[in-house]
Each structure stands twice: as structure tokens, then as C-alpha cells.
Amino acid sequence: MKRIVTVQRHLIETQHLNPDATGKLTAMLWDLTIAFKIISRAVNQAGLINMRGEEGQINTSGDSVKKLDRYAEDVIYNGMNHGGHVCCMASEEEPQLITIPDQYQKGKYVLTYDPLDGSSNIDANVSVGTIFSIHHRLSESGNGTLADALQPGNRLVAAGYVVYGSSTMMVYSTGNGVHGFTLDPSVGEFLLSHESFQIPRKGKIYSVNEGHSSGWDEPTRRYVEYLKTPEAGPYSGRYIGSMVADVHRTLLYGGIFMHPRDYRRDEHFGQGKLRLLYEAAPMAFLVEQAGGIATTGDERVLDIMPTDLHQRVPLVLGSPADIETYQKFMLEARA
Ligand code: AHG
Ligand code: MN
Ligand code: MN
């Protein structure tokens, strides 16, 4: 029988790799895993307990419906605001910086998160996820500030995601490789199932919403056309539309996931859709930790200095060989 390792055991066993470890990060991640188990239970029961659909609707029993992404927000906020680990938080669901109530201790970390990613897929019973990232605070003490939250991915202390799929899995990194745990619902624990995994050097899958191709730049369009030619392929197209699930598959099977610049969003700069702080940066951190590359097409995602909590960036990530080919198309176009 294989060694049975919970997330907590794994965190404790790997803590010594970080010379400054005090056990506080381990305790914070422990609190997060509780929130993820509660969200996982709600995702599994969403169809039964009237959590699908739009917030504000009245369900058949006359109760008002709380959307699952709002519920997931409440679970993470209420799970993390009182433990003394964080000085502030930022979430996709909250326009402003989330402060910690006066009565609770302020900690040394900043938590940013997308409580429920892929929410357009919930009603169809397709995989959704949660993304989180953790930075050290910059300010000394008291309430955290906007500057504490606006830090680049290259300063991440930890990041991870949970994918609520055919099983619930948590994947995280504290900068020492990427590790995956599968929730055993009968014992209520995340158990180590994918230790220190690496992304394949090259894959055979491309993942992009081709419905947006008229907004892409020319090299991106040419690259995706190239993937369909006999000399490149055969590549298979796979696009779930929940980034967590698409990136999870990309990490395991290799290939390329893209949500590239879209000039229909911004005719001058071609913004992406995905949000830097709680979608692109944590995924870029995990992909790099697994031996892959994450770029906007022009620059390394982890080196972008955020200026806004909800700033969007183009995101192209995956197997190193696939991303290098994409970058060649981008460079040739500029030459
Ligand atoms: P969210 O549900 O958190 O708003 O995120 C949705 C995101 C992401 O999960 C996915 O990759 C992307 O939106 C899909 O966008 P398109 O509809 O443009 O393909
Ligand atoms: Mn999202
Ligand atoms: Mn979301």
C-alpha cells in the first residue's frame, strides 16, 4: 500500500525546505482546505439545494437563490477573516480590497482568490474550480493596504487551485514543485495523489476559444492555423471554458492553453479576459513550478507589476516546446 499523506502532513514535511518557515503558512493552508471542502460539498449538491442559476431569482420553494460563486466567496471570506493569518484579501467577487474586521488579529499574509472559476459552466454540471494565491504583506502591521495586494507573481509565497471535477482535487505549490491531492469524500481529507509532477515537454492538445479568433492578432491566428497542419500535428482541440479545468488538463497532459489578446475588448491595446491577480499569476506560478512557461505573448506573466486588483492580461501557458513555438510566431511577426 502507498504512503497515505494528507495535505497537512505534506505541508509539515516540506516546511523545512523553506528556511523562514514558522508554521504559519501551513496553518493558513489548513484553513483554506476546510473552505475548499465546504465549497466542494456545495458544488456536488448544487442541483439539489437550489444553488444554480442567477442570484436574486426566486426558486420553486420561494427562497431566493444564492449563486454558487457568491456562496463560495462567503465561505472563503468567513473561513479566512478571523484566523490571524491575513492582513487583507482580494477576490474576484469584491470590487474593493477586503479588510479584516477590527476585532480580529491581522496576519502577515495577503490572500487573493477567484472563489468559483468557470461559473458559466455550473448549470451544465461541467467542472469548475477555485484559485488562490498568497503573498507576504509589505506593510509592517495593522490593516493591509492596496500595495500589499498589488504584488507581482514573482513574489508569490504559495498558489494553488481546486478543481471540482469527477473528483475534487487540490493542486498547490509553495515554490518547491507542484503537488496534487484528491479529496476522499468518505474520510473528508485531501490525500496526496500526484507528487511533484512536471508538465510534459511537448503536448498534443491546444485549448483556446476559437469563437474569439477575429479579435486575435495576426501571429496568434497564424499559430493556431499552423497547429492544424500535418507538419505540426495532429493536435486535438479541447476547450472546457473553466480555466482551472483547462489548465489542470494542460499540466497533466501537456500542450497549450491560451486566452490571448483580444482587440475587440480594447482596440488599441488588445486586453485579455483573465484577471492577473487571482487567475493568471497563480496559474503561471504553478505552470513554471511544473517546468512550463506562462506568457502574455510579450512578457513573462510573473513579472507583471499589477496596478489594479481586477486588471486583465492575455494568458498563454503550457508545455515549454509548445510555448516556444508560439513565441517564435510572435517574434517573427515583429521582425
Ligand atoms: P469566472 O467564472 O471566474 O468569471 O472565469 C471565467 C473565465 C475562465 O474560467 C475561462 O477560462 C474563461 O472565463 C472563458 O472565457 P471565454 O468565454 O472567453 O472562452
Ligand atoms: Mn475565473
Ligand atoms: Mn469566478
XYZ file of C-alpha atoms and ligand atoms in Angstrom, residues 92 114 116-119 209 212 239 241-243 257 259 273-275 279, ligand 1:
37
model
C -12.999 38.404 -7.999
C -11.228 33.501 -7.508
C -15.519 29.983 -8.260
C -13.911 29.859 -11.657
C -15.892 28.734 -14.683
C -19.213 29.786 -13.200
C -11.885 29.731 -27.556
C -12.896 34.891 -30.481
C -11.724 23.789 -24.511
C -14.239 27.174 -20.650
C -13.330 26.733 -16.964
C -9.732 27.863 -16.775
C -3.824 26.854 -23.148
C -6.786 33.270 -23.684
C -10.027 38.473 -20.343
C -8.408 36.708 -17.447
C -7.546 38.610 -14.309
C -6.314 33.890 -12.281
P -15.109 33.218 -13.924
O -16.143 32.156 -13.978
O -14.307 33.183 -12.652
O -15.628 34.591 -14.249
O -13.982 32.895 -15.024
C -14.330 32.522 -16.313
C -13.115 32.509 -17.164
C -12.288 31.231 -17.148
O -12.689 30.244 -16.300
C -12.371 30.736 -18.555
O -11.131 30.255 -18.962
C -12.791 31.915 -19.343
O -13.508 32.721 -18.489
C -13.623 31.538 -20.525
O -13.778 32.668 -21.304
P -14.440 32.643 -22.762
O -15.904 32.566 -22.541
O -13.968 33.958 -23.329
O -13.877 31.470 -23.505
